Coordinates of C-alpha atoms in Angstrom, one line a residue:
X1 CA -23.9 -6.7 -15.5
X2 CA -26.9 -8.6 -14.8
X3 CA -29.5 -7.8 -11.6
X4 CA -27.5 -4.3 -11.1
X5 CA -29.5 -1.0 -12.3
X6 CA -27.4 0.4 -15.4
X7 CA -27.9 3.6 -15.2
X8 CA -27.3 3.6 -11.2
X9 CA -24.4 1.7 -11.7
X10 CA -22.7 4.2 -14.1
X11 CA -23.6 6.9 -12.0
X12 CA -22.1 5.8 -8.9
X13 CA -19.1 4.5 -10.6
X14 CA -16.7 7.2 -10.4
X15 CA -16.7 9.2 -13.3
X16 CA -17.4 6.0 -16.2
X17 CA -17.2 7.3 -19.7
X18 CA -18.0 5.4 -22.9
X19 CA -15.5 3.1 -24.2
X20 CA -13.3 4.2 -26.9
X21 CA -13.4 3.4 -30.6
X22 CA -10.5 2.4 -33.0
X23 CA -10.5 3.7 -36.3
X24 CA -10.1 1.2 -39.0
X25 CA -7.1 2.4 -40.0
X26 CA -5.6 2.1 -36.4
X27 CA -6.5 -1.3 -36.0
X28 CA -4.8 -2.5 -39.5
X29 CA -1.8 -0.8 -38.7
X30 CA -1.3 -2.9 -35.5
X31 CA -1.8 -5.7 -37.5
X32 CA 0.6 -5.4 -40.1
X33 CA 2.9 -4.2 -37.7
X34 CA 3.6 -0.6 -39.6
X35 CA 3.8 2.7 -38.0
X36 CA 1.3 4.9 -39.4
X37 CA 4.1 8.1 -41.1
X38 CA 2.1 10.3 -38.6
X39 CA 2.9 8.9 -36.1
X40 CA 6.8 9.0 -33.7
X41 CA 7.6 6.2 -31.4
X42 CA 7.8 7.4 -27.7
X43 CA 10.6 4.5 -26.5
X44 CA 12.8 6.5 -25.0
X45 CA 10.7 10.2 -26.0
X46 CA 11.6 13.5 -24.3
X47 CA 9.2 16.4 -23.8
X48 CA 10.0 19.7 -24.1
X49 CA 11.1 20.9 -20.5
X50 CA 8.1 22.1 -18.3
X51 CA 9.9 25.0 -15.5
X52 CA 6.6 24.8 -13.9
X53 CA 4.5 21.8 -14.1
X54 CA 0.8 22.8 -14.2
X55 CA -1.5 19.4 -13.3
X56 CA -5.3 18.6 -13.0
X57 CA -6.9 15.5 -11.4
X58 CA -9.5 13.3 -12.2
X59 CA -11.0 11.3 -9.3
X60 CA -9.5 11.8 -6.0
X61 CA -11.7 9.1 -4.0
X62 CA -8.8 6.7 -3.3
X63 CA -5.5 6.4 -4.9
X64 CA -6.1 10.5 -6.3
X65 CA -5.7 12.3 -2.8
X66 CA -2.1 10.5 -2.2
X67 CA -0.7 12.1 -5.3
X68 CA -2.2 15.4 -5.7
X69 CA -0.7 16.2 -1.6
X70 CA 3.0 14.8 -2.7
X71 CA 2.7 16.3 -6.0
X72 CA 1.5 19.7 -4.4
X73 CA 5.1 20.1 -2.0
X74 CA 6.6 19.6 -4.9
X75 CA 8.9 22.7 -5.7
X76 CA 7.8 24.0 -9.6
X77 CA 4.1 22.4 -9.7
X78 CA 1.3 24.0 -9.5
X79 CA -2.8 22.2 -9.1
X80 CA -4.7 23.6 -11.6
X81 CA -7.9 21.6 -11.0
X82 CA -9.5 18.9 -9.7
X83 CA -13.0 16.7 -11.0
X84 CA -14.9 13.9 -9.2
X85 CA -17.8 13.0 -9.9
X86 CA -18.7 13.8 -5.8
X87 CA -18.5 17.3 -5.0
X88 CA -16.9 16.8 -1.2
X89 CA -14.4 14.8 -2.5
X90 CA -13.4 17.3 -4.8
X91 CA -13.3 20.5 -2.4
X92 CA -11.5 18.6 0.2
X93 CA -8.7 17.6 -2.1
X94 CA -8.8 21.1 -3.8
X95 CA -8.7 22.8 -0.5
X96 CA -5.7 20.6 1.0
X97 CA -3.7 21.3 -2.2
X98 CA -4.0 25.1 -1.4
X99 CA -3.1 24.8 2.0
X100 CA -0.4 22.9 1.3
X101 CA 0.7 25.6 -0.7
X102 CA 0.7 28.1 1.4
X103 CA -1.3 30.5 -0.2
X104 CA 1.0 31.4 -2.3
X105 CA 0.7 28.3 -4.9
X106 CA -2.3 26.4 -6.1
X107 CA -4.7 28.8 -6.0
X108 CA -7.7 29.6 -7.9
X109 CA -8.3 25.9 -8.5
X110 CA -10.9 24.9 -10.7
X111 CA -13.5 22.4 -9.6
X112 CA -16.0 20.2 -11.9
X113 CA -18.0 17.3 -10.1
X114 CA -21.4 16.5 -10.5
X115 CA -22.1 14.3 -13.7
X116 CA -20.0 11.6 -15.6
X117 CA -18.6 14.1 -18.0
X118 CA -17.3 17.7 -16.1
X119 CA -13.8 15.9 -16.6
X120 CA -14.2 16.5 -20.4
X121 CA -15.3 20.1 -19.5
X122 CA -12.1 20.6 -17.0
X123 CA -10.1 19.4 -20.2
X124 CA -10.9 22.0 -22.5
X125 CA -11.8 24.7 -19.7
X126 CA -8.2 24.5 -17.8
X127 CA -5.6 23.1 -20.8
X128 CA -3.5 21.5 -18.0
X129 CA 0.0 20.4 -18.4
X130 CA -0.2 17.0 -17.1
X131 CA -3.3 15.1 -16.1
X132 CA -3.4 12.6 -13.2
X133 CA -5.7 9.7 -13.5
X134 CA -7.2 7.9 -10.2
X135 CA -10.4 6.5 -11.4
X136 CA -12.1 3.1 -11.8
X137 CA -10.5 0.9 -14.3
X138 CA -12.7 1.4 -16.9
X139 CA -12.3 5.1 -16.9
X140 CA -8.3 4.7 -17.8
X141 CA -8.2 4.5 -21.9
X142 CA -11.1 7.0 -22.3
X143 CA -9.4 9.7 -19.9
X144 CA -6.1 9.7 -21.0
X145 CA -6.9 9.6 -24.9
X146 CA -9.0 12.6 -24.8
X147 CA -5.9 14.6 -22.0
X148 CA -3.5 13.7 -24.5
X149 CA -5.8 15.1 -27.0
X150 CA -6.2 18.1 -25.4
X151 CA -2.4 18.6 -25.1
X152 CA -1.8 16.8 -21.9
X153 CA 0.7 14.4 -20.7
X154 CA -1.3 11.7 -19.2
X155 CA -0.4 9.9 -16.1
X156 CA -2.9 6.7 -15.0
X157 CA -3.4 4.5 -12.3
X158 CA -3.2 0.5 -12.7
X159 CA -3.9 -1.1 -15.1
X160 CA -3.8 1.1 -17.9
X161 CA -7.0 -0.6 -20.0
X162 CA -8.8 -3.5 -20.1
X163 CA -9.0 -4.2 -23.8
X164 CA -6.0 -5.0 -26.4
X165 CA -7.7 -2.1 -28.6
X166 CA -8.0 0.5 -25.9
X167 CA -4.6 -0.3 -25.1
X168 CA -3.6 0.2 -28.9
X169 CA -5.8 3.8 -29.3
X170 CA -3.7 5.1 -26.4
X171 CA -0.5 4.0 -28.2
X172 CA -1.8 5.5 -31.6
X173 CA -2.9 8.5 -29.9
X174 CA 0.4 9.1 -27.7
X175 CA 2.8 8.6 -31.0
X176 CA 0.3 10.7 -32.7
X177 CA 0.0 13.7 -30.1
X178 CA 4.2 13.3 -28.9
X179 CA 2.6 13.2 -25.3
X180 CA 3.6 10.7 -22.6
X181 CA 1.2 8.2 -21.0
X182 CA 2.7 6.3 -18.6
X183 CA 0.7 3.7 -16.3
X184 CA 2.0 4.9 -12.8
X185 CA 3.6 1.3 -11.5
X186 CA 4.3 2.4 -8.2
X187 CA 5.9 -0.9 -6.8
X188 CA 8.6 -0.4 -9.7
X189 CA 10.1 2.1 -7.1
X190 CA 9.8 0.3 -3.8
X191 CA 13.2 -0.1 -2.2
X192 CA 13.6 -4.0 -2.6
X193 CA 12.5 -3.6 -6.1
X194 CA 15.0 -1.1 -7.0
X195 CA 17.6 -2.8 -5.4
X196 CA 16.9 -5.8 -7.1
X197 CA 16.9 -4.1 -10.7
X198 CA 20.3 -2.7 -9.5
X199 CA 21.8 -6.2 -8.5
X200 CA 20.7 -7.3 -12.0
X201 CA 22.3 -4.6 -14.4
X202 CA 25.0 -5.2 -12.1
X203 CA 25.5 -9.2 -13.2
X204 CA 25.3 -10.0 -9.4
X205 CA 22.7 -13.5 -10.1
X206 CA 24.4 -13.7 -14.0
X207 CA 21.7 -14.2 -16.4
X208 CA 17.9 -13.6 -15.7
X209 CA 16.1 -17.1 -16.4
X210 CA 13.3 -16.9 -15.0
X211 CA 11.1 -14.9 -12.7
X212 CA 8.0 -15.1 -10.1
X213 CA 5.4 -12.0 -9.5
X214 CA 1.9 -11.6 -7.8
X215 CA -0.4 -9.4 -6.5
X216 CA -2.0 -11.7 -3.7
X217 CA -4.1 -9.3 -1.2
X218 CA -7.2 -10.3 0.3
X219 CA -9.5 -7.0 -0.3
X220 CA -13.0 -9.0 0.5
X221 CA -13.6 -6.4 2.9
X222 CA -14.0 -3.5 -0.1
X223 CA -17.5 -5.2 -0.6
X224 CA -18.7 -2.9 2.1
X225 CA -18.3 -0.2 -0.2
X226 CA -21.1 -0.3 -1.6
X227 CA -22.5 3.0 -2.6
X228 CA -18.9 4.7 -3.7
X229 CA -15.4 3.7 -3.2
X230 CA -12.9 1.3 -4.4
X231 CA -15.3 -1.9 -4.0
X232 CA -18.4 -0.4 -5.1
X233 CA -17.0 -0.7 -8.9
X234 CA -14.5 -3.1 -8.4
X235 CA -16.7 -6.2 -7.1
X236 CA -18.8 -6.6 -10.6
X237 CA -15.4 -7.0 -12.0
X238 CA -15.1 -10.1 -9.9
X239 CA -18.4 -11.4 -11.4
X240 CA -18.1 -10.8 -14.4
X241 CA -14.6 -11.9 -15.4
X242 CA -12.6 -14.5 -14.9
X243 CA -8.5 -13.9 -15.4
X244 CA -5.3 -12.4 -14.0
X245 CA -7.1 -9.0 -13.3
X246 CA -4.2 -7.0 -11.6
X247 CA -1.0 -8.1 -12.9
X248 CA 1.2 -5.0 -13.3
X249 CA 2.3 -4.7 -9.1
X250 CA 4.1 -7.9 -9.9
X251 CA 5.0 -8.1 -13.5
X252 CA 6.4 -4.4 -13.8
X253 CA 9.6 -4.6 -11.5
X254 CA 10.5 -8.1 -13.1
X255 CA 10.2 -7.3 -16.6
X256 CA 12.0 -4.2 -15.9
X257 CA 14.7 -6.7 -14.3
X258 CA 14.9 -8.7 -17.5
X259 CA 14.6 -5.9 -19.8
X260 CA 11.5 -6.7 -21.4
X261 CA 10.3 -4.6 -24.5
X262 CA 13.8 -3.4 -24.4
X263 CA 16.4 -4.6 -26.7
X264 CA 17.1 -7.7 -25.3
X265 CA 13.6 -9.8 -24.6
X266 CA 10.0 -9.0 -25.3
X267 CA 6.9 -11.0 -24.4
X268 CA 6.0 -13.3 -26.4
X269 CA 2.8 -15.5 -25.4
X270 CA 1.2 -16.5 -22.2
X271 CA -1.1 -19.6 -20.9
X272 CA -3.3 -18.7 -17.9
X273 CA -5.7 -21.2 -15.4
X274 CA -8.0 -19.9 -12.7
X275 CA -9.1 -22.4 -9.6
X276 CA -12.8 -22.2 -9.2
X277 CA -15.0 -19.9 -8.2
X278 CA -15.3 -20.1 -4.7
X279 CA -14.2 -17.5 -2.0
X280 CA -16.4 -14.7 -3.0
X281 CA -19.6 -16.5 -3.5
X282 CA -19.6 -18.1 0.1
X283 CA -18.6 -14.4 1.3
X284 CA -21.7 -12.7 0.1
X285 CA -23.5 -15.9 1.1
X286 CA -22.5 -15.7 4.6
X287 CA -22.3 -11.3 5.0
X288 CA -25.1 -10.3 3.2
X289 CA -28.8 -11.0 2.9
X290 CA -30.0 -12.8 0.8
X291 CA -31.8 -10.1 -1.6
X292 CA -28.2 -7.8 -1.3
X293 CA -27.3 -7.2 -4.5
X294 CA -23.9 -8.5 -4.1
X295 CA -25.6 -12.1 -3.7
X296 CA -27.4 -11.7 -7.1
X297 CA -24.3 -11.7 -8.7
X298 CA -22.5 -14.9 -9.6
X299 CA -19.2 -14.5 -8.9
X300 CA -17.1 -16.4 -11.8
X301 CA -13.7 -15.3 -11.3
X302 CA -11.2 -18.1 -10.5
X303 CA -10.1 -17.4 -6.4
X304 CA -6.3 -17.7 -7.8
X305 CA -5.4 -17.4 -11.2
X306 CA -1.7 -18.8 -12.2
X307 CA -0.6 -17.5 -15.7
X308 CA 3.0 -18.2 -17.2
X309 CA 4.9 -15.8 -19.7
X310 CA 7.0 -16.8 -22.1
X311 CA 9.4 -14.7 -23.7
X312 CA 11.1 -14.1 -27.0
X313 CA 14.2 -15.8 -25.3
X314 CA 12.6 -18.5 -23.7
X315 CA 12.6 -17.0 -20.4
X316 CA 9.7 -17.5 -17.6
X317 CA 7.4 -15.7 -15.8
X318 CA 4.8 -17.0 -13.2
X319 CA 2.3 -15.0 -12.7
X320 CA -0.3 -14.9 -9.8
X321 CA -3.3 -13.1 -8.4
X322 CA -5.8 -13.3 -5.8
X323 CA -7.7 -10.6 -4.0
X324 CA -10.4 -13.5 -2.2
X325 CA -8.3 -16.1 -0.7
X326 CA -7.4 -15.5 3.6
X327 CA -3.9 -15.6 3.2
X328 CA -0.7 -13.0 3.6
X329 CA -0.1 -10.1 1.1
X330 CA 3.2 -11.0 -1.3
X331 CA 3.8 -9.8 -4.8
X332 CA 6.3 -12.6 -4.5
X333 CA 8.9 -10.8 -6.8
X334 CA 11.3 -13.2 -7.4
X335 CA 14.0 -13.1 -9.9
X336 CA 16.3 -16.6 -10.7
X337 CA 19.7 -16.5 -12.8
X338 CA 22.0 -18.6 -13.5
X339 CA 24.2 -17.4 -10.5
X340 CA 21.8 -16.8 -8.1
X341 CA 18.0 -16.2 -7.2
X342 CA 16.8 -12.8 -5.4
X343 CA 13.2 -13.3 -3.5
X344 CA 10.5 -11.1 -1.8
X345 CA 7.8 -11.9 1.0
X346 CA 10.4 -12.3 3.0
X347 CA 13.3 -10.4 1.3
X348 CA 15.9 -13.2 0.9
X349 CA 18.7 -13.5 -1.4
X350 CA 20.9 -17.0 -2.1
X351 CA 24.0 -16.6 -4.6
X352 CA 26.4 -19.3 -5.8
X353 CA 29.2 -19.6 -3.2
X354 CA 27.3 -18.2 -0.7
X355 CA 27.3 -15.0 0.3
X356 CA 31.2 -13.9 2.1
X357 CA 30.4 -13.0 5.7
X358 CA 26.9 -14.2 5.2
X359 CA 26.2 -17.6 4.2
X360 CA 28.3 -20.2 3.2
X361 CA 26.4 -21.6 -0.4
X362 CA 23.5 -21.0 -2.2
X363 CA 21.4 -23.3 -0.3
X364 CA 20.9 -20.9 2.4
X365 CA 18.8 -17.7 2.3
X366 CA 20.5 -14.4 3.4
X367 CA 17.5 -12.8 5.4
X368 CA 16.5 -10.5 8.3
X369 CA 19.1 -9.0 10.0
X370 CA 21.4 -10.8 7.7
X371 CA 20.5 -8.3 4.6
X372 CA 21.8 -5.6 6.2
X373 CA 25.0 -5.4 4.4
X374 CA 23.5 -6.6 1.8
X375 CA 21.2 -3.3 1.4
X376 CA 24.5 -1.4 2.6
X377 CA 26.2 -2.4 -0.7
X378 CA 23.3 -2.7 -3.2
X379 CA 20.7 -0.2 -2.4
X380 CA 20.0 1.3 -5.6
X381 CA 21.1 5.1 -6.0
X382 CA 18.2 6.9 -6.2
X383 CA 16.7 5.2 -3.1
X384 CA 19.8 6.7 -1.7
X385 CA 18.8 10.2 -3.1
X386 CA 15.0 10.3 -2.0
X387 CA 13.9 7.7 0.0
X388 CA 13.8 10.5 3.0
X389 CA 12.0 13.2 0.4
X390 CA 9.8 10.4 -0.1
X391 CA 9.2 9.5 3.5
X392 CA 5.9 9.1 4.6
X393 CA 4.2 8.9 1.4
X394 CA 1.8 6.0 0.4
X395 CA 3.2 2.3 0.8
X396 CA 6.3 2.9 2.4
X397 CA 7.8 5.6 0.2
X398 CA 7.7 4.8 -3.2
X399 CA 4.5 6.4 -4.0
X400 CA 6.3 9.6 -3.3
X401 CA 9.4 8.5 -4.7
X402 CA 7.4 7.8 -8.3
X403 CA 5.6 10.4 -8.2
X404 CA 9.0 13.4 -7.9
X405 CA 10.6 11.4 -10.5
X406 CA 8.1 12.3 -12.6
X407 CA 8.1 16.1 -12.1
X408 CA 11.6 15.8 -12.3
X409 CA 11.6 14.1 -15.9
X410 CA 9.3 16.7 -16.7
X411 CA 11.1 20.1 -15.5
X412 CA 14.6 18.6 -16.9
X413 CA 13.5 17.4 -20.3
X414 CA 13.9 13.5 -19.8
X415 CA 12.3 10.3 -20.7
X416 CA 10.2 8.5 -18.1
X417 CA 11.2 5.9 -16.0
X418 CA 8.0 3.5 -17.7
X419 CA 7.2 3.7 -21.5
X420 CA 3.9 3.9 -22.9
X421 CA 4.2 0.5 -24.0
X422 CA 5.5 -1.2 -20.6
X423 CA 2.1 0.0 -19.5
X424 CA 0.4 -1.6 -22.5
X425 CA 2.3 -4.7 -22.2
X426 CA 2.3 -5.2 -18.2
X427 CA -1.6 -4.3 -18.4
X428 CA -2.3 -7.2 -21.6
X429 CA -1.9 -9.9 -18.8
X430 CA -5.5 -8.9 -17.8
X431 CA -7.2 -9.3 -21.2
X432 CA -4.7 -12.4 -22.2
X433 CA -5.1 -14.2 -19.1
X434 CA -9.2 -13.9 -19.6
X435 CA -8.7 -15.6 -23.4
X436 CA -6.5 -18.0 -22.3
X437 CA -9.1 -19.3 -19.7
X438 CA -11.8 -19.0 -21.6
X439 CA -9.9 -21.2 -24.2
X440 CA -8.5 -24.2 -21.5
X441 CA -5.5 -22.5 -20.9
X442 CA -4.9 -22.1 -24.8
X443 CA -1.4 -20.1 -25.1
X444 CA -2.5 -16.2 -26.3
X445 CA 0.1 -14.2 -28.4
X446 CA 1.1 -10.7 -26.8
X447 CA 1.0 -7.7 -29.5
X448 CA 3.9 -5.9 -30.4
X449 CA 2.8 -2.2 -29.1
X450 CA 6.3 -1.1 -30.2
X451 CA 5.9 -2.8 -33.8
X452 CA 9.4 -4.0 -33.7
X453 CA 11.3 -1.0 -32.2
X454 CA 11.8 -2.7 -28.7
X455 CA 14.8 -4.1 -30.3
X456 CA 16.3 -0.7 -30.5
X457 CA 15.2 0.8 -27.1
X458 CA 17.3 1.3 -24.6
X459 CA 17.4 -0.7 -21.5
X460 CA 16.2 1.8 -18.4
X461 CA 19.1 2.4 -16.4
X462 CA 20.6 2.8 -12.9
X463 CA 19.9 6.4 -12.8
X464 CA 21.0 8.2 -9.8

């Protein structure tokens, strides 16, 4: 990252580690598409039951201090410790979790902050159960490899890597270790999400053709945080590459719509074009002095990128993203069958025939106050269960709705909502999308992190 100081950078990049290595061995595997004997395949993988679930958290900056206060009112868990690399961020969190707890749970919590590598100390010191993951992106494949190591089911914030190879050492090292690592894709539990996976298991739009996802939020104003925080990390990332960079808000509910990487689709290849380079240069230009260091950088990330999916079946996906461009937030999450299309940003919904009491054919939109019975009909079951346990968690509920879903796999003994390898697929967008536009929009082929057994995985279902 040219004209920013190295080591500065690293140090006040929340807890950066080195990136991880692949042994020889690993890599060849992937390629010739065997399973190491070693190693079990974790579609559809149980852990032992956990009657207590005891956690530690790395980096509790941004995203951290949202899921270590719904995870601490959760009945049977317990905070173990907590490491940032800043020392007040890592009391204050430590010290909400015990007060959340009444003093009679999370106490004696272990703290580590102070240098890039106390969360490798808080590993072998503590032996947690679980290991929560809120750190910049880089940070992701190092941290959960060496939990999972350690014994730890990891759990990581978006995206889960930014390489292909990172994302195939935290396969290896999750088959090899029988712990879960599951990217935690909050929007996958988002009421109009889950009601939309529950219209499609239930045939209401007939066959999934093709689909439209995005994560388009104008976050220009994170270039203020310049010393720590989300944008002090995040804005070389801007510079530096030039892709779809965030595709998983998006691309995880519809995938999980059309049952990607699970018995019937799986990605297949993708082709990816960025518009030029504009927003972010004029930004710094206009906001910042001359000498700021944000204007030393040359911003060469497309404002919009637009990549399309193809599947195995020769379905569709669009895929956009844009953080730069002044326009409204919309993840667009659009699904289109061959009986019907269901659309977000607004929530509308056409079917064939039109919709009785609604509309009267598909070439009007059932929206607003229209859904209403809609919702009344379709709102998937365990929205129904926890959307008020989950109230008044981050972005609108679903943050605390993800989040007791996992303890509850955990304490009962069942698989996770998301796979390792969703998370490994959803997340090879970002390092696909980058090739592709590097090449002139040359179509990239997605590895098969399951090496073949998608085709025997069971589709998630409507689980109540």
């Amino acid at each position: 990252m040219k004209n920013i100081n190295r080591r500065n950078f690293l140090r006040k990049t929340s807890l950066a580690s080195a990136a991880v290595s692949v042994a020889p061995i690993l890599a060849q595997a992937a390629e010739n598409n065997e399973r190491p004997i070693q190693q079990t395949y974790m579609g559809g993988f149980a852990a032992p039951k956990l009657e207590t679930v005891r956690a530690a958290f790395i980096g509790v900056g941004a995203r951290g201090p949202g899921h270590l206060q719904f995870f601490a009112d959760l009945p049977g868990t317990e905070v173990v410790a907590v490491s940032d690399l800043y020392e007040d961020y890592a009391k204050k969190w430590a010290n909400k979790a015990t007060e959340i707890g009444g003093g009679n749970r999370h106490k004696n919590i272990k703290l580590y902050y102070g240098s890039e590598d106390k969360w490798r100390t808080m590993l072998n010191e503590v032996k947690p159960d679980v290991v929560f993951i809120a750190t910049n992106w880089k940070n992701h494949a190092p941290m959960c490899i060496e939990a999972m190591k350690k014994g730890a089911h990891a759990f990581c914030e978006v995206p889960i890597a930014l390489t292909l190879e990172d994302m195939w050492a935290i396969v290896d090292t999750s088959e090899s270790t029988g712990k879960h690592c599951m990217m935690m894709e909050n929007v996958n539990y988002a009421r109009e999400e889950l009601m939309y996976l529950n219209m499609c298991r239930l045939g209401v739009i007939g066959e999934p053709l093709h689909a439209e996802a995005a994560y388009i939020h104008e976050l220009r104003f994170q270039m203020e945080e310049q010393e720590r925080g989300t944008g002090s990390w995040r804005t070389p990332h801007y510079a530096n590459r030039n892709g779809n960079l965030y595709p998983t808000h998006g691309l995880g509910p519809v995938a999980q719509y059309m049952n990607l990487a699970r018995k019937e689709d799986n990605f297949k290849s993708l082709v990816s074009f960025s518009s030029p380079a504009r927003g972010r240069n004029l930004y710094s230009k206009k906001n910042y002095p001359a000498d700021h260091k944000w204007n030393k950088l040359d911003f060469k990330g497309g404002d919009i990128n637009t990549s399309i999916i193809k599947t195995n079946l020769g379905r569709t996906i669009m895929i956009q993203w844009d953080e730069t461009s002044p326009r409204p937030y919309s993840r667009h999450n659009l699904i289109q069958g061959t009986k019907g299309t269901l659309a977000g940003f607004p929530t509308r919904i056409a079917l064939e025939g039109g919709i009785e009491g609604v509309t009267e054919n598909h070439h009007q939109w059932a929206q607003g106050e229209q859904l209403a019975a809609i919702y009344e009909k379709y709102d998937h079951p365990l929205y129904k269960r926890l959307n008020q346990v989950a109230k008044g968690s981050g972005h609108g509920g679903m943050d605390g709705l993800m989040m007791y879903r996992i303890v509850e796999c955990l304490q009962k003994g069942l698989p996770l909502d998301q796979n390792i390898y969703e998370g490994c697929f959803w997340s090879a967008v970002g390092p696909l999308s980058e090739q592709s536009v590097a090449q002139d929009g040359a179509p990239q082929n997605f590895p098969d992190f399951t090496r073949g057994k998608w085709k025997s995985t069971a589709p998630l279902k409507i689980i109540s």
